Coordinates of C-alpha atoms and ligand atoms in Angstrom, one line a residue:
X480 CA 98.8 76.1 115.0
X481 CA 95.7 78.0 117.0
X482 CA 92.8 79.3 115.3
X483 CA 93.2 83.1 114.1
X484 CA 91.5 85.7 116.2
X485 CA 88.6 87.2 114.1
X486 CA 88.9 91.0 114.4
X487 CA 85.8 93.2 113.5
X488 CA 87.7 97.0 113.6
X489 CA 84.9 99.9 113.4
X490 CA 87.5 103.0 111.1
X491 CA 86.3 106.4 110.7
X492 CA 86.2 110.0 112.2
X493 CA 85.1 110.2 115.5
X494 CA 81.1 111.6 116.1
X495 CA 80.8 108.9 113.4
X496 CA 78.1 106.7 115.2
X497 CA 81.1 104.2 115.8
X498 CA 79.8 103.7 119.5
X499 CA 76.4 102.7 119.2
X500 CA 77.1 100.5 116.4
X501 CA 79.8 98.6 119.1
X502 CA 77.7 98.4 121.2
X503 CA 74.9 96.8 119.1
X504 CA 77.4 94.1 118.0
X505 CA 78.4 93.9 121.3
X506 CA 74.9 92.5 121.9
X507 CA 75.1 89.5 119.5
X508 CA 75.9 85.9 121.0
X509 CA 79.5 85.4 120.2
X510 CA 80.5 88.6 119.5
X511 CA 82.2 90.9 121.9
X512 CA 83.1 94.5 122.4
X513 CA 86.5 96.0 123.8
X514 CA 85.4 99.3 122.7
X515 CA 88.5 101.6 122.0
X516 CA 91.3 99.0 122.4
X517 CA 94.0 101.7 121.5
X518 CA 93.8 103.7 124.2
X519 CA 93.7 100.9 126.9
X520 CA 96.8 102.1 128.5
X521 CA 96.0 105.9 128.7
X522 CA 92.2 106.2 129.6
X523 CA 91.8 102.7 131.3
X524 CA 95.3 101.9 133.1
X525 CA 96.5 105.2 133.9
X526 CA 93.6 107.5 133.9
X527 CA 91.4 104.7 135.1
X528 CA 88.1 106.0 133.5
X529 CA 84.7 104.4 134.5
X530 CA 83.9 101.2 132.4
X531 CA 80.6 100.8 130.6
X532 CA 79.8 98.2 133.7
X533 CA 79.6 100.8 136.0
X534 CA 82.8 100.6 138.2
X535 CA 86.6 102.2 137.3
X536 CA 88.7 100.5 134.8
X537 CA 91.2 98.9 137.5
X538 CA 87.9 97.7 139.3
X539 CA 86.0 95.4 136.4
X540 CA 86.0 92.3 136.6
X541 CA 86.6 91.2 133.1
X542 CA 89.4 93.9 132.1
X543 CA 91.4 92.9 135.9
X544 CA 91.0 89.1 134.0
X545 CA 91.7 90.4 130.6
X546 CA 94.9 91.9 132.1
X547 CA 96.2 89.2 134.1
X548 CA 95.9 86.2 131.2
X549 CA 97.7 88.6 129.0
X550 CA 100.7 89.8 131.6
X551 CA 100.3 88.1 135.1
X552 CA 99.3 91.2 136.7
X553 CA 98.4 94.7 136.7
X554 CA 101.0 96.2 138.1
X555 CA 103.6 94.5 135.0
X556 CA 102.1 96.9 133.0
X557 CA 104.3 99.8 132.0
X558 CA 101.8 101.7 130.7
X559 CA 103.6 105.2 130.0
X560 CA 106.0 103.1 128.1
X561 CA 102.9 101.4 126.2
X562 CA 101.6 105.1 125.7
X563 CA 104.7 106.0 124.3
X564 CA 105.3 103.4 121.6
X565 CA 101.3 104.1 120.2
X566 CA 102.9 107.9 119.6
X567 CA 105.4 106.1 116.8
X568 CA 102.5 105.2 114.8
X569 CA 100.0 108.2 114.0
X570 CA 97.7 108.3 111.0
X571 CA 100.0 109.9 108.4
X572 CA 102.4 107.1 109.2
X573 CA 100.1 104.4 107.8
X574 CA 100.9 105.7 104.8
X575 CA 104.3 104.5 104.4
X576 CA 102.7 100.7 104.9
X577 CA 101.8 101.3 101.2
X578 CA 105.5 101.3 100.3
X579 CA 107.6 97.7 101.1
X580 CA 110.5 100.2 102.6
X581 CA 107.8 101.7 104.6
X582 CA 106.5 98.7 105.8
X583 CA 109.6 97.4 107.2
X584 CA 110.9 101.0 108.5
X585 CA 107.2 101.0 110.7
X586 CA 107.8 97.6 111.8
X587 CA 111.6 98.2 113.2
X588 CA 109.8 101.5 114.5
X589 CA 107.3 99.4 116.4
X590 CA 109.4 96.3 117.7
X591 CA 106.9 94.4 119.5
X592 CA 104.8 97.1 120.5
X593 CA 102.4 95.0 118.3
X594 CA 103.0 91.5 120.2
X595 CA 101.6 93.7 123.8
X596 CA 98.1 94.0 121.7
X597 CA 98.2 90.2 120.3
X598 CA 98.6 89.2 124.2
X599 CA 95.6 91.3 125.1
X600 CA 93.1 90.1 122.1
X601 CA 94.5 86.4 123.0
X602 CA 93.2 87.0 126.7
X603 CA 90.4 88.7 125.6
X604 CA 89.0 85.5 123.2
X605 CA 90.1 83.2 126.2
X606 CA 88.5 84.9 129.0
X607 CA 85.2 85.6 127.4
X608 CA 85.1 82.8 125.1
X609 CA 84.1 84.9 122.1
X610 CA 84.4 84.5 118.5
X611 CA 84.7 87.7 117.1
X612 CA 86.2 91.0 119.3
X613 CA 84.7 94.6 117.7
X614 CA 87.0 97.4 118.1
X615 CA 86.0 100.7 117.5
X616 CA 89.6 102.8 118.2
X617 CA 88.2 103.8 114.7
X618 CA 92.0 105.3 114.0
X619 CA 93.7 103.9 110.7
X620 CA 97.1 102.9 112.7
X621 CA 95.6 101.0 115.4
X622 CA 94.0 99.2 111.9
X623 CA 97.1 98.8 110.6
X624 CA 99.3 97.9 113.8
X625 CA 96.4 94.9 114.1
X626 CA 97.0 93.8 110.4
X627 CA 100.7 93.5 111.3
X628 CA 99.7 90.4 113.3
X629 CA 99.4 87.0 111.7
X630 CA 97.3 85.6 114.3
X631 CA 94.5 88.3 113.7
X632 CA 92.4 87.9 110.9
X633 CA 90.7 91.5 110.9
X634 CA 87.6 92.8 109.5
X635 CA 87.1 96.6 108.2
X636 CA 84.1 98.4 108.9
X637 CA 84.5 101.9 107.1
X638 CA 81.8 104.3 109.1
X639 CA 81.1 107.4 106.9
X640 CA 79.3 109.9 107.8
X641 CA 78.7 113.3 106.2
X642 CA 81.3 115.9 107.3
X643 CA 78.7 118.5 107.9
X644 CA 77.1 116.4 110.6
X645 CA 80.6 115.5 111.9
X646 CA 82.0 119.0 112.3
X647 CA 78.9 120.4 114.1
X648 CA 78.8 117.3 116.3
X649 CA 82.7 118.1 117.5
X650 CA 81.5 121.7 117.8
X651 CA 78.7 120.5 120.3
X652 CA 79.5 120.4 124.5
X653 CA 79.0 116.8 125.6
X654 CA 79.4 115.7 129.4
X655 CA 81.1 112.4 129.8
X656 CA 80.1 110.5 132.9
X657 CA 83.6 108.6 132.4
X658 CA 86.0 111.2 132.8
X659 CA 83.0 113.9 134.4
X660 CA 84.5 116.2 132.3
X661 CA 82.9 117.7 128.7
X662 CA 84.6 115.9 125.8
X663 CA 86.9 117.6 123.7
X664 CA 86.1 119.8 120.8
X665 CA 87.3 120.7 117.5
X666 CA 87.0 123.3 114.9
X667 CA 85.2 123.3 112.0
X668 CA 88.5 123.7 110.1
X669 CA 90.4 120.8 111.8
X670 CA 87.2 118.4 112.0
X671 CA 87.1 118.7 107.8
X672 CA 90.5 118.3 107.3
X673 CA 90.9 115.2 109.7
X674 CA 87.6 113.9 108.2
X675 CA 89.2 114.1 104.4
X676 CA 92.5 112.8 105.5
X677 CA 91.2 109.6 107.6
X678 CA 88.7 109.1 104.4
X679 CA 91.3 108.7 102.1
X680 CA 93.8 106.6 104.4
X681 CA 91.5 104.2 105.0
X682 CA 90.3 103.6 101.6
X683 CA 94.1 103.3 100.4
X684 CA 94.7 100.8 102.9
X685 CA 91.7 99.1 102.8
X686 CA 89.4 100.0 99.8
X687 CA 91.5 97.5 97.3
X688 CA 92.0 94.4 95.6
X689 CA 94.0 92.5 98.1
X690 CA 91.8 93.8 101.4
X691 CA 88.1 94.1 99.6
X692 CA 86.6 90.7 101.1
X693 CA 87.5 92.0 104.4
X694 CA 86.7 95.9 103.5
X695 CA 82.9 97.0 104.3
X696 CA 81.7 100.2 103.8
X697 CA 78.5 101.8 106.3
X698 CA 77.3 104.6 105.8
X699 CA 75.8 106.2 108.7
X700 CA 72.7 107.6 107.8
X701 CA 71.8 104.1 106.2
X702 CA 72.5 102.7 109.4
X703 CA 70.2 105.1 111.6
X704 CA 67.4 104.6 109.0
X705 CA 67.2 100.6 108.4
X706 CA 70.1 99.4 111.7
X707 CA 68.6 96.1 111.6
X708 CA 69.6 95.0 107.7
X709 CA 72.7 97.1 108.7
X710 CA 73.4 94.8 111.6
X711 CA 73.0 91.9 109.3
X712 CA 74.8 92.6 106.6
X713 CA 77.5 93.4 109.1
X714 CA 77.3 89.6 110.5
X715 CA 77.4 87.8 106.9
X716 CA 80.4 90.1 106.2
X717 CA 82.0 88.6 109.2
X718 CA 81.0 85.3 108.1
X719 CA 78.2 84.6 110.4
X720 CA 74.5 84.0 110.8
X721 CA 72.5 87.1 111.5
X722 CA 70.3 85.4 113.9
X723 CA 69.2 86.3 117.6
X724 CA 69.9 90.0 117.0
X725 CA 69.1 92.4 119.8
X726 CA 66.6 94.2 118.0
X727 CA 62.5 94.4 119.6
X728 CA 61.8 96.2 116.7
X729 CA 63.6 97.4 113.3
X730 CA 64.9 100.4 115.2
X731 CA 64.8 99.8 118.7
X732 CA 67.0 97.6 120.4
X733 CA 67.5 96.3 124.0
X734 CA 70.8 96.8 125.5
X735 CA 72.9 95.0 128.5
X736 CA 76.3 96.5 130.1
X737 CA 79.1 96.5 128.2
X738 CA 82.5 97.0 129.2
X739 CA 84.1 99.7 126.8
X740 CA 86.3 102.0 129.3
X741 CA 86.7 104.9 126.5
X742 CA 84.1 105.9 123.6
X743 CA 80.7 108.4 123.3
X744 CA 78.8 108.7 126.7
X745 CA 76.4 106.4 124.5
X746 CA 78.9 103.7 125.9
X747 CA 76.5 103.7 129.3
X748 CA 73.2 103.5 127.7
X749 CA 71.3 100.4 128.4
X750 CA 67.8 98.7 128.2
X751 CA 65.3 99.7 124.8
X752 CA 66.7 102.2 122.8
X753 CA 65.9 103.7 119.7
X754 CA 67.9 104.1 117.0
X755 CA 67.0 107.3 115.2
X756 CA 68.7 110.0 112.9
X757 CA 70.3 112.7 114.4
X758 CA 69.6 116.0 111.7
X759 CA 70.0 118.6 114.0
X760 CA 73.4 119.7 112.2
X761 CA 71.1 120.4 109.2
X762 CA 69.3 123.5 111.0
X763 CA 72.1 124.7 113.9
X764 CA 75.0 124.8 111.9
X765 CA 76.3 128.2 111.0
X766 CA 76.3 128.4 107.6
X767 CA 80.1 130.0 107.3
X768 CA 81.0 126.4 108.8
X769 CA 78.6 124.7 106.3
X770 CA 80.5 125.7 103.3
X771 CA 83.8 125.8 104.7
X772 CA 83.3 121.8 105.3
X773 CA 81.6 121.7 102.0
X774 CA 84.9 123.5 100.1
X775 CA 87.5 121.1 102.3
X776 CA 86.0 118.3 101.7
X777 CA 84.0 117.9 98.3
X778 CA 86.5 115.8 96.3
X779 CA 85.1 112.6 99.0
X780 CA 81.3 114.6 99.4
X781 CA 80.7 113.5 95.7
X782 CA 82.5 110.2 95.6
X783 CA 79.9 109.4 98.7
X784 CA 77.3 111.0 97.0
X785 CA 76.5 113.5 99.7
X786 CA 74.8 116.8 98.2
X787 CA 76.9 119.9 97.8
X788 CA 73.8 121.7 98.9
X789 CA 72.3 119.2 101.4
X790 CA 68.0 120.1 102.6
X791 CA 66.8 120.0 105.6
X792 CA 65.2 116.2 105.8
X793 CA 62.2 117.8 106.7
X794 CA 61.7 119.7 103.4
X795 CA 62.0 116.8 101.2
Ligands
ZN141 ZN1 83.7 96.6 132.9

């Protein structure tokens, strides 16, 4: 029987810091990043968006490799088909995986939707001999659609981050050099709800006695502040040794290309970066969207211990 096919899943809201935190993993020696794996057949095969490397999806090497070990070639793909069957499994969906009717009712739903993505990691650990893959698709199905496959052992990073930050940061313009297009936005009203819903879906499916050892939670403004003890806590989780990490300092770390295709425009950044805090939410966002995020989502606020009334950083 072949070795499992050590999975290291980034869950959370988006604006999270889920894409610099890839990419850092991405950096250690046996570890490699596929970025958002979920939407491979969207934004890489049919919208062909510009890979971290530098060149369009359909161009890079390693994906073109990737493609062909896992189906012969690229043009076997039916990727609108592919697209399709990811639409049977949204969030809310993973909920029925807590019930044994659910779980069988989601797998008939699938058929072997899931088998397409156990191909892909296969190829993925083959072609670029790694020994862990990080995914950041952050959504809880494409968790749960991975934990349907007995040759993946998968590893849950839960990235918190406080909802204030998060619904200013989806309120924000941001140019994408992928897609050359702004990303999307969201509203303050949607961006709380989603951030309470996908809170509480992945600590039901994950945040319990039978998935603990392979449950971590970060929270991101411990990671911004200290990202090297972060990093290696991160590593032991995944049962490995936190050595040769790409840090040049205890926040600043050096960067080579990557090759996520989807993800934060941080997904380009290379060379010495610094790892810093990002508190601008604390004095830009309108207070009417302050408290409405607050009132949404308080129930989790206090369970992560984030103030009702949170101070500028610079006042304390
Ligand atoms: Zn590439």
């Amino acid at each position: 029987m072949s070795k499992k096919i050590k999975v290291l899943y980034i869950a959370g809201l988006g604006r999270s810091g889920s894409t610099i935190l890839d990419k850092i993993l991405g950096e250690i020696d046996g570890f490699f990043s596929v970025g958002e794996m979920n939407y491979i057949w969207d934004r890489g095969l049919i919208e062909n968006r510009v890979c971290a490397c530098g060149v369009p999806f359909r161009e890079c090497k390693m994906w073109k490799e990737v493609l062909c070990e896992a189906f012969g070639a690229l043009d076997r793909i039916d990727a609108q088909k592919m697209q399709a069957f990811r639409e049977k499994i949204r969030t809310r969906h993973t909920l029925l995986g807590l019930l044994p009717r659910g779980k069988r009712f989601l797998s008939a739903r699938l058929g072997k939707y899931p088998n397409e993505f156990q191909r892909l990691y296969q190829a993925v650990q083959s072609i670029t001999g790694s020994k862990i893959i990080i995914d950041s698709s952050k959504f809880p199905s494409h968790a749960y659609l991975l934990k349907m496959l007995s040759v993946i052992d998968l590893y849950v990073i839960h990235l918190i981050r406080d909802p204030r930050a998060i619904t200013y940061s989806w309120q924000r313009k941001k140019f994408d050099p992928g897609t050359g297009i702004f990303m999307p936005t969201l509203s303050p009203l949607k961006s709380s709800l989603s951030w309470l819903a996908w809170n509480v879906i992945i600590e039901l499916l994950w945040n319990n006695s039978d998935q603990s050892a392979k449950y971590m939670q970060v929270h991101y403004q411990d990671f911004v502040t200290q990202p090297k003890v972060i990093i290696e806590n991160i590593v032991r989780f995944v049962g490995e040794s936190p050595s040769d990490l790409p840090f040049i300092s205890k926040n600043h770390v050096d960067l080579a290309h990557a090759h996520a295709f989807s993800g934060n425009p941080t997904r380009f950044h290379q060379g010495k970066i610094q790892i810093l805090p990002d508190t601008e939410w604390h004095s830009q966002l309108k207070l009417r969207y302050k408290i409405l995020t607050t009132l949404i989502t308080w129930p989790l606020l206090m369970r992560y211990r984030y103030a009702l009334a949170p101070r500028h950083p610079a006042l304390e």
